[in-house]
XYZ file of C-alpha atoms in Angstrom:
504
model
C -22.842 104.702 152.338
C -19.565 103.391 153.001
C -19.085 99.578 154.821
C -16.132 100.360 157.384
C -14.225 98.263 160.132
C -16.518 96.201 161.775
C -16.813 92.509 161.574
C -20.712 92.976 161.933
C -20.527 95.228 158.634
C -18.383 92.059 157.152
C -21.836 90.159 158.034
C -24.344 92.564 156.557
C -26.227 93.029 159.458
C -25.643 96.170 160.780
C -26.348 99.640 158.690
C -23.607 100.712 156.727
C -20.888 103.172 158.924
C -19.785 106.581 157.224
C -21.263 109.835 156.729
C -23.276 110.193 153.773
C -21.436 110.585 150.057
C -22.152 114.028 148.312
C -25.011 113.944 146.145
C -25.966 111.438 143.207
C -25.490 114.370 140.544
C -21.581 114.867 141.529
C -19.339 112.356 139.878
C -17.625 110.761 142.835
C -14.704 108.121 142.822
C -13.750 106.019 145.735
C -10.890 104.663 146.455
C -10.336 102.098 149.787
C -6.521 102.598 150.777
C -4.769 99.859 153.133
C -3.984 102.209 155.937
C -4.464 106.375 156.906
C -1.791 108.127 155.089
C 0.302 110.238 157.700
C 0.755 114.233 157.419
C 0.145 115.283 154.135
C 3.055 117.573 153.922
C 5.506 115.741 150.797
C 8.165 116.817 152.615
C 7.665 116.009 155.465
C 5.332 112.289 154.611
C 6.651 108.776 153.892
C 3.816 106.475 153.621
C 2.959 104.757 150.434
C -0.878 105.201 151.189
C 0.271 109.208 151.060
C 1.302 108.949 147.937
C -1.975 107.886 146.520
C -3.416 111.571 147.725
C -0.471 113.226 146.571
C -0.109 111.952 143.057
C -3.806 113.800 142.701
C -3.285 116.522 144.825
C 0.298 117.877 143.889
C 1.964 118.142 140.293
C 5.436 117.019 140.675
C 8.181 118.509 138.548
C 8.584 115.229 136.258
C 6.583 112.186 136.011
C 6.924 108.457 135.215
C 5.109 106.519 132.253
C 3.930 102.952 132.846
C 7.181 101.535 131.620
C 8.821 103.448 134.414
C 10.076 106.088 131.833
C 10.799 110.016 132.863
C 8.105 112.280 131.261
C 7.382 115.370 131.614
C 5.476 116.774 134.397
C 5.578 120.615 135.678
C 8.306 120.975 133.385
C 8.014 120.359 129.952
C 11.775 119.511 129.048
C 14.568 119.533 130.523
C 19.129 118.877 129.603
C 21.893 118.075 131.117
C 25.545 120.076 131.260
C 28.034 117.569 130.224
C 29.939 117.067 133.193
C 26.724 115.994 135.050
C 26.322 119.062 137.407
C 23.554 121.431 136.051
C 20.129 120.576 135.133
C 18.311 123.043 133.377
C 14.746 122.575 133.672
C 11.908 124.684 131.255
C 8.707 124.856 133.175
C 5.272 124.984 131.941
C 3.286 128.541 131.476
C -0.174 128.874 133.125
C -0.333 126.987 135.507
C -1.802 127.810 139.112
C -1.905 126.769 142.612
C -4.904 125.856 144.502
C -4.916 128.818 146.206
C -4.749 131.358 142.772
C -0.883 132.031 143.704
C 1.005 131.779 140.442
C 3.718 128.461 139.272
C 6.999 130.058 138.321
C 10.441 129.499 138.444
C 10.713 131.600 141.807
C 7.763 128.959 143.114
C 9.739 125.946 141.995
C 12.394 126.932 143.416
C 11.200 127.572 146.726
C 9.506 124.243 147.276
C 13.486 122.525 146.276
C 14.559 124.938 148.723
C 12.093 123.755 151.423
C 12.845 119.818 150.625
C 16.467 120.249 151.495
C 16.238 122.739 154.518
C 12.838 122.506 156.049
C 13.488 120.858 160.019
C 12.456 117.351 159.436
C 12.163 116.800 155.959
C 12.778 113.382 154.496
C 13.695 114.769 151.382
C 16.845 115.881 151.775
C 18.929 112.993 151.412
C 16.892 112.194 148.554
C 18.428 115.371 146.744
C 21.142 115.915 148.721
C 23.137 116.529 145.519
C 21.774 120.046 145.087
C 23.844 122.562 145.925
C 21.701 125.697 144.420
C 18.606 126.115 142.816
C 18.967 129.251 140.716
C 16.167 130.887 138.585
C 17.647 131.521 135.071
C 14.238 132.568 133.669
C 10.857 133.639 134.685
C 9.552 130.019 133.360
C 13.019 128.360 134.276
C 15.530 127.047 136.861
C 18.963 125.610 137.018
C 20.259 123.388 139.859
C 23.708 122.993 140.664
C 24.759 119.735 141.559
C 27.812 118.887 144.259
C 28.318 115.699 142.382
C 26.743 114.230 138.954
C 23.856 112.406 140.642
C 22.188 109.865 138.083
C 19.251 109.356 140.484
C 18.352 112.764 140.981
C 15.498 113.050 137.614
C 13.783 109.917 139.284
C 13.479 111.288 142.539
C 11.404 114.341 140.739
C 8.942 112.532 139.864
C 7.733 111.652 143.639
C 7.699 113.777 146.498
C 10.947 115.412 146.047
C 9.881 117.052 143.183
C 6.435 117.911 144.308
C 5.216 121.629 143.893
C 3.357 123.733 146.837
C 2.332 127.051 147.004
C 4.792 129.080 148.427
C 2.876 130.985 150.786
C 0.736 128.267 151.937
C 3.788 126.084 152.415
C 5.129 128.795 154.747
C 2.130 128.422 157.267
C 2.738 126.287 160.421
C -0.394 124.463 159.631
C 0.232 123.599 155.344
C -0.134 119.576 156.391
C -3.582 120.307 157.594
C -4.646 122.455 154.552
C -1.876 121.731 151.975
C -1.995 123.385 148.759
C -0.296 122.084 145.789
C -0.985 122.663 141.955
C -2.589 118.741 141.060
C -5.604 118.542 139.129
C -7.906 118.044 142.203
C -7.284 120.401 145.549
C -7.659 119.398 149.285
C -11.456 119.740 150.556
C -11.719 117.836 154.247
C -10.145 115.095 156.309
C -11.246 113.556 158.637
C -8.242 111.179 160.553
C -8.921 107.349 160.381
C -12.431 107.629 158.641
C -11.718 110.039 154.883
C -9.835 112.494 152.588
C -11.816 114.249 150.097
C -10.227 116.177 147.003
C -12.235 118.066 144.946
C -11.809 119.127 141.330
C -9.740 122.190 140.537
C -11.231 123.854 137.759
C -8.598 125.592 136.836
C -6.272 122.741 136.403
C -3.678 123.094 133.409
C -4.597 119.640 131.886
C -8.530 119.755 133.251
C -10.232 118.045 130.443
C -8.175 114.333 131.280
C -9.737 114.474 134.940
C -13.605 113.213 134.981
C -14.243 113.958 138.884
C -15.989 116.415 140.745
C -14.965 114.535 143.872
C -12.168 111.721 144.855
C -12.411 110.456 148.063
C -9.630 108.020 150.033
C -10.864 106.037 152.492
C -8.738 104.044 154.955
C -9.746 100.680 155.468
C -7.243 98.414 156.847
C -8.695 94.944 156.936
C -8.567 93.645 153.161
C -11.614 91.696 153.952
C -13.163 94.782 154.530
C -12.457 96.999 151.869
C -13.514 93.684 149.447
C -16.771 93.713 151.012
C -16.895 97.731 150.370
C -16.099 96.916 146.163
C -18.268 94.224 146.124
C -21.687 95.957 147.709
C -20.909 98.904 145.266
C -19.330 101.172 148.315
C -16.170 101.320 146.983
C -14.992 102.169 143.219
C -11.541 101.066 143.339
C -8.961 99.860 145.944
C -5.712 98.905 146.407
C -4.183 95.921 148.282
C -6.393 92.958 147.216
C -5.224 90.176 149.735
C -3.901 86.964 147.727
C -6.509 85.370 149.278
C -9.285 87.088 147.802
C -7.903 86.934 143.861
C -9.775 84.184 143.035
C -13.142 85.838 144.731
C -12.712 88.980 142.798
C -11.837 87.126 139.583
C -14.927 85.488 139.407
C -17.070 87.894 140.527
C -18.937 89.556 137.711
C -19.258 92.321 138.752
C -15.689 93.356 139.599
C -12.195 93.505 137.820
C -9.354 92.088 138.966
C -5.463 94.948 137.730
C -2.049 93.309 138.677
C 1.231 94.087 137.982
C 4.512 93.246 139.354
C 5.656 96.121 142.293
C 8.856 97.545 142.825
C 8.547 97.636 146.706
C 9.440 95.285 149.265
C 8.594 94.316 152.919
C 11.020 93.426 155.324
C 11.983 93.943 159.206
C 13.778 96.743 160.122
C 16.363 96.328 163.411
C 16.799 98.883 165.582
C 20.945 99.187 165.692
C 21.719 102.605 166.807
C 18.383 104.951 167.398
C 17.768 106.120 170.541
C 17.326 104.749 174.035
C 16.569 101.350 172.993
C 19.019 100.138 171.292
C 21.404 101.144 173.862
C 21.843 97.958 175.545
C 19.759 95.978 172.691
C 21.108 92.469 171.387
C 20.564 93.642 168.042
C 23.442 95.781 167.658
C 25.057 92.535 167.029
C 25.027 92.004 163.749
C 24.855 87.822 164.151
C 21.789 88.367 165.845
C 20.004 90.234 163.218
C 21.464 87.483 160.895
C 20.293 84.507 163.176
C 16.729 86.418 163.348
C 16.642 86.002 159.434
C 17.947 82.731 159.169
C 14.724 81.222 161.343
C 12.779 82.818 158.916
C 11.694 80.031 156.090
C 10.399 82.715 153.197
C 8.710 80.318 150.634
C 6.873 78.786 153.767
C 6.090 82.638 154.409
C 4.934 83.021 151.252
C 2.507 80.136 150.103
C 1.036 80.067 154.341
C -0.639 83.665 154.131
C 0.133 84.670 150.301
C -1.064 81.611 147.939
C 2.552 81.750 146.495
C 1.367 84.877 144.584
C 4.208 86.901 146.048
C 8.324 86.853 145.598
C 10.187 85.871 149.042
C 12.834 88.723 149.116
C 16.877 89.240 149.946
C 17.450 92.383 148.710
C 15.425 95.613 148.032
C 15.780 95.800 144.388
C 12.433 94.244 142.820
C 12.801 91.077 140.302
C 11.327 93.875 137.738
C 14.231 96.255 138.608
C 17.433 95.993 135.997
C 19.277 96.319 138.990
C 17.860 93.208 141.056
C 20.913 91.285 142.187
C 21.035 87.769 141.299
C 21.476 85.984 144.619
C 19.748 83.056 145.860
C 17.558 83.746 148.614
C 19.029 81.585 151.600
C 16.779 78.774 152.943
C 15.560 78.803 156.508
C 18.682 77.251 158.965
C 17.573 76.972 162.018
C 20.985 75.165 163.524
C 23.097 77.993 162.311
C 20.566 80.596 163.548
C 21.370 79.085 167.070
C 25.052 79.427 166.448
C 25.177 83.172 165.770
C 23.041 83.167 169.161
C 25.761 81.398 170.832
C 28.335 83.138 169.459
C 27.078 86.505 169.859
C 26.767 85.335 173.941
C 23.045 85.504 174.096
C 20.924 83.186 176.376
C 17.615 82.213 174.646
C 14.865 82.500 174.867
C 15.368 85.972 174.094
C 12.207 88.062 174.393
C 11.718 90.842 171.698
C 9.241 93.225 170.497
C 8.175 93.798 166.512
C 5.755 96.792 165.927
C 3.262 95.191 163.353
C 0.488 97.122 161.257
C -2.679 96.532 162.694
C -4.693 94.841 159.894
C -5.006 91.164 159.799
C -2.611 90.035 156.849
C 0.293 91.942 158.403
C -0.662 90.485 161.731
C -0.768 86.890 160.205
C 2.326 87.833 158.877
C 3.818 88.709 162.413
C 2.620 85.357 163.733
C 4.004 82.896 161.237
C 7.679 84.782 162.076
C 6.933 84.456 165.638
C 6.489 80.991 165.636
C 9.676 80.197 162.830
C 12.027 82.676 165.465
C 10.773 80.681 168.073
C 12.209 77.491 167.012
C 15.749 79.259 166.942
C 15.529 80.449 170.647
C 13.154 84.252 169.985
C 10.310 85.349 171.791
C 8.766 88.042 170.040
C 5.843 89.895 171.115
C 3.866 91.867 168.796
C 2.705 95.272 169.280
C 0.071 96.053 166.787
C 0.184 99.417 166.318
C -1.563 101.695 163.513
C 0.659 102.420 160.277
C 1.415 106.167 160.644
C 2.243 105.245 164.595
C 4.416 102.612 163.611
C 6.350 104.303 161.493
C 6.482 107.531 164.021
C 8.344 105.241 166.879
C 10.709 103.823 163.848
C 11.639 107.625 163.240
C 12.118 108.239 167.225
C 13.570 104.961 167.960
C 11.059 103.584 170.104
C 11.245 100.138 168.607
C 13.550 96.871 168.362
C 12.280 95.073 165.593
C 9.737 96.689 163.108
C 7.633 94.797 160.319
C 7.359 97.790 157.328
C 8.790 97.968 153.783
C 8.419 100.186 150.769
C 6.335 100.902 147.596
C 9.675 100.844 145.818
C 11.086 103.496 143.217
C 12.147 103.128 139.487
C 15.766 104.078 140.466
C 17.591 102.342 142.320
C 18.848 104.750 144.544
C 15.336 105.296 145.900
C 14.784 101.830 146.910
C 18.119 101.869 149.322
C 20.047 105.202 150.069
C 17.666 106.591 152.740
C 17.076 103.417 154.157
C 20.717 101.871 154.038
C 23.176 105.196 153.712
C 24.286 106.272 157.299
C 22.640 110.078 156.535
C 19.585 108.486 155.431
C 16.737 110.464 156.075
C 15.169 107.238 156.101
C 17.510 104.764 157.790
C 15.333 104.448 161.345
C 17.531 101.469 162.406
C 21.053 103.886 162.316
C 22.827 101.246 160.309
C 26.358 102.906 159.395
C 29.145 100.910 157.565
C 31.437 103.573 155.703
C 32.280 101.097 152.921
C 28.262 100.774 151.886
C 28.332 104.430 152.319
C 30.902 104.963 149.168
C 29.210 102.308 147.459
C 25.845 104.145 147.702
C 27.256 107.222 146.790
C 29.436 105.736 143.941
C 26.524 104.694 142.517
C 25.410 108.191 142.065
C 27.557 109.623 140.429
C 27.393 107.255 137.338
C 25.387 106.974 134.394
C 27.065 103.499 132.755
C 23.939 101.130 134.439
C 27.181 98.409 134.594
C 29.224 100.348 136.961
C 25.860 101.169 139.047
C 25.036 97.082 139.006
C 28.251 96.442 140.346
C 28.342 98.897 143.063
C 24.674 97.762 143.887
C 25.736 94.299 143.936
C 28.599 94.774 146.363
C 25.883 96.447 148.428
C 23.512 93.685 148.413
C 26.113 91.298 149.143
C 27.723 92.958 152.038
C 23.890 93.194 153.961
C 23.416 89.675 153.900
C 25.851 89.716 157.013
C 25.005 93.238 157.985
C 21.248 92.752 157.619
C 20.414 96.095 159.119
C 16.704 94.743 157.391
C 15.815 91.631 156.540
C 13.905 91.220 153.179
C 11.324 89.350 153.631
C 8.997 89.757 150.097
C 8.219 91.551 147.194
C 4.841 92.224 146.483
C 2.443 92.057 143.597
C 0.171 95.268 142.779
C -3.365 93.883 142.990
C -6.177 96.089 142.622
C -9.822 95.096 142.721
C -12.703 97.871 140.571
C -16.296 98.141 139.730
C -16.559 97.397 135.966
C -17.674 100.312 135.525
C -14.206 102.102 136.469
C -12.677 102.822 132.529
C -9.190 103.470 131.499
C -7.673 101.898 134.582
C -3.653 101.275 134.018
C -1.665 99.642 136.676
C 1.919 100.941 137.317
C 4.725 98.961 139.256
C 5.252 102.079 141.511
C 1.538 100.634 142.798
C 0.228 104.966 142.427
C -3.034 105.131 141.151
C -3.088 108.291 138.558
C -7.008 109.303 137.952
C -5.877 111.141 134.176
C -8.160 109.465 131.694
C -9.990 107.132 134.404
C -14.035 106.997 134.058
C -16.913 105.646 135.541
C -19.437 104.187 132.740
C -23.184 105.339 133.771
């Protein structure tokens, strides 16, 4: 039985909400995630709590190693022309989809082809350097590139780079019943409450998967989902709360897995998207920066995340080789009520910030509300579900949005969709033409000291632009059952289930 979102079930008096798990005899992990992943359609997805399901569900072309290292995935080995512009990728025999159709180079090609042309997919900036995928060989295909993109290997190992069956994938309905080629295929879902995966037995690498069953189960209070691990509901989760480190730690029952993340969280403005920003204030870029400047990060920091956590300026990671040394600004209050002035804007000035509805984020929300207050804001927060939040950032039906990212290994991952003016990503229409070449600059070089300096010029100029303001970066904390074996954290915060265990 599974303890769900109810403060009664936080209490232990009330019976324990969920349907019933399968039977004793099937070897069953559970995992609690922070929030309901959205459509699970790679293409077409962007929440981190989707990638959880998709890392088991769907083989990508390439992988990464716990040292953030390419490996290989759906294709065993790969090269590179010399000028930059073909990759030549040898794919792995015998493999299968869910659904008995056959991986090939015709198969991998199709699902590239779907990332960059399918309406809606926010993959396409993401390898927006392909200009053909050709199949040289029954077991291998070639993509031209536009331009030499360094970034392009990295962002094969996530969504991009997933595999789906081709005929599946050409179903109106494939998010509701996708089919992919991972070791465990889709079984049920039931929205808010479960996903269930079940083994595929005629997985490629089967003997490294010990599950008959994984399910995911959405839990957004942190509280929560530590009361779930701790009565023995839950097997693993993600997003242990700073709060409850020290509870898990010396619980003896219970493991505590860190490592630091490559994501960030931040605040999104709405500049250019839609109806809203029309007319907004924030299209002014010295009120976005006077909205940062009340914010007092280190106070944000040790108030709801017992210092555990990295106040932020930037979306490149402390871990990243690529994280720009600049000293995050302190809180200035005085100058935040200049730009006001300046920018002709009579305060108070009332606001709305869509904020995940689970307690830390909402905490979150309210110890920005009342440091923007002091400057002259008045925000009011809409707590809104995850996947709905980030819906109304895609349509623009938003000023001011409290949501971040897992963070990628690459650089380019962590900024071009969200910063680039053809993001696929960048919900607040941000455009400045000189980021632009910098972004794309940065692509088309290998030398990591040419990429640091274009990424630093990047960083730099959004400290005025501040189309989002960085708030944190966050620890990976996960909290298991001792009897979970083989558990290895990686900074992309993924779980991957290949050599995990339950001891009897």
């Amino acid at each position: 039985m599974i303890v769900r979102n109810s403060l009664l079930t936080v209490l232990g008096s009330v019976m324990l909400l969920g349907a019933a798990l399968p039977a004793q005899a099937e070897n069953v992990l559970r995992i609690g995630l922070g929030a309901d992943p959205d459509m699970l359609d790679p293409h077409l997805a962007r929440t981190y709590y989707g990638r959880f399901v998709f890392a088991s569900l769907c083989d990508r072309l390439v992988d990464v190693d716990e040292n953030l290292q390419v490996v290989p995935g759906l294709a065993k080995d790969w090269s590179w022309s010399e000028d930059g512009k073909t990759l030549t990728m040898n794919l792995r025999e015998g493999v299968t989809f869910h659904d008995g159709e056959k991986f090939d180079a015709a198969a991998a090609k199709f699902s590239l082809d779907r990332a960059l042309t399918l309406p809606g997919s926010l993959r396409k900036s993401e390898i927006s350097s392909i200009e053909s995928v050709e199949v040289s060989g029954p077991l291998q295909i070639t993509l031209h590139l536009k331009t030499p993109d360094s970034a392009l290997l990295m962002q094969l190992t996530d969504r991009a780079g997933a595999m789906l069956a081709p005929e599946a994938a050409k179903k109106p309905n494939f998010a509701a019943h996708p089919v992919c080629s991972g070791p465990y295929k889709f079984d049920s879902r039931v929205s808010q409450d479960r996903i269930v995966l079940s083994r595929f037995e005629n997985y490629w690498n089967k003997s490294a998967y010990h599950f008959d069953k994984v399910i995911y189960l959405p839990i957004p209070d942190a509280s929560v989902r530590l009361a779930n691990l701790r009565a023995g509901d839950l097997d693993l989760t993600e997003g242990i709360a700073a709060s409850d480190v020290k509870t898990v730690q010396n619980d003896s029952k219970l493991q505590l897995a860190k490592v630091t993340g490559l994501g960030y969280q931040g605040i999104t403005f709405n500049i250019n998207n839609g109806k809203v920003a029309a007319n907004d204030p924030f299209k002014d870029a010295r009120v976005r920066e006077a909205f940062s400047q009340a914010i007092d990060r280190e106070a944000l920091n040790q108030v709801v995340f017992e210092g555990l956590y990295a106040p932020a300026n930037q979306a490149f990671s402390p871990v990243s080789p690529y994280h720009v040394k600049l000293a995050v600004p302190p809180r200035d209050v005085e100058k935040a009520k200049a730009l006001l002035k300046a920018a002709g804007v009579t305060t108070p000035l009332t606001v709305s910030m869509l904020v995940p509805n689970n307690p830390i984020s909402q905490q979150v929300g309210q110890v920005l509300q009342a440091m923007t207050a002091e400057a002259g804001f008045n925000v009011n927060l809409q707590m809104t579900e995850f996947a709905t939040l980030l819906d109304r950032q895609q349509t623009g039906d938003f000023q001011l949005s409290f949501s971040g990212w897992s963070g990628r290994p690459d650089p380019d991952g962590s900024i071009f969709g969200f910063i680039h003016s053809k993001g696929t990503l960048n919900d607040g229409r941000y455009s400045n033409a000189q980021v632009d070449d910098w972004l794309t600059q940065a692509r088309l070089h290998n030398d990591p000291a040419i990429r640091q300096g274009l990424y630093e010029n990047v960083v730099k100029q959004l400290q005025t632009d501040m189309p989002i303001a960085y708030l944190y970066f966050e620890p990976r904390l996960f909290g298991l059952n001792k009897s979970v074996q083989g558990f290895k954290p990686y900074p992309d915060g993924i779980v991957r289930l290949a050599g995990l265990t339950l001891a009897k």
